[in-house]
Amino acid sequence: MLTKAVVFILFLLSVSRCGTSWQSYDAIYNLGDSISDTGNLCTGGCPSWLTMGQPPYGSSYFGRPTGRCSDGRVVVDFLAQFFGLPLLPPSKSKTNGTDLGKGANMAIIGATAMNLDFFLSHGLGSSIWNNGPLDTQIQWFQQLMPSICGGDCRSHLSKSLFILGEFGGNDYNAPIFGGKSLDEVYTYVPHIINKITSGVETLIGLGAVDVVVPGVLPIGCFPLYLTLYGSSNQSDYDGDGCLQRFNDLSRYHNRLLRQGICRLRSKYASVRLMYGDFYTQVAEMVRSPRSFGLEYGLNVCCGASGQGSYNYNNKARCGMSGSSACKDPENYLNWDGIHLTEAAYRSIAYGWLTGPYCVPAILH
């Protein structure tokens, strides 16, 4: 029986032999949060307090923690490998000889779309622990540009793939975990969408031509939310066992984001804007994991084995004392309660490259 990794490699080879009508890129530049961070908090060694910097993170591919919030690679890693590019180095890396002309990753764990002053104005300053929001990541990218492309940036960036997001997950985690009502959280969504679309426009102004803008994931399907906000009322859950009220928030965000992308498409006709549909694919993976080569949709691979309904305990999270990892992460969708496994990210990368989970698909 072919492994998922072998199937993916065969897919890459088959596509590469289908002629030259599909898109290729000279570099990939990524901005985002823990869904796509490749180690910006671990460039000088992972700090001891960072659970994602402890084993068994990274065990499936790298053999050690790298700062990625997974057992192995994340979506941008698979995209880079598909296009024959090196894995994206963290933008904060001081490694000599890193070729930023082939890609760099500004994403950082805990990142938000909104700046700190937004959260301070809503009494949520204590909920934001990492000052690496979207505006700051764009500044990091601009600071790297002389190293990336010298004096011919527009030409280089026009042949690069940009991924902006997902952003929004931490913008909603902060007020929800901070005790704000969902009614109030809904009022934040237009501001968050405006910040994301403004970030896209800034990248376009710098020379970006191909940009993937992912939506947020179905947070009501995360074991973290299911454990902290579980209900005895079955009507609070959808048919897949996810909390409907939180997924409604994710869908609202994604609906406004798609509308914002449509407005940008009308304004920038020469720019190719792609909506990365995390929500639909992850929801389908929860509903029918075997359709994606998985066995488990809601259970956590790395967590408090045997505890609760999902193997999740907030006081024994992956990387903490009292947690353990399953022996077969390739069969799981969920790695640690809020992030996905390498196997899931591989499938998402495939869905973005060829569709239908990226609109339009990256390859064309």
Coordinates of C-alpha atoms in Angstrom, one line a residue, residues 94 253-254 289 357 361:
K94 CA 20.5 35.0 11.3
H253 CA -15.2 36.1 8.7
N254 CA -14.7 34.1 5.6
P289 CA -11.4 11.8 7.3
Y357 CA -9.9 24.5 -2.0
A361 CA -6.2 27.1 -7.8

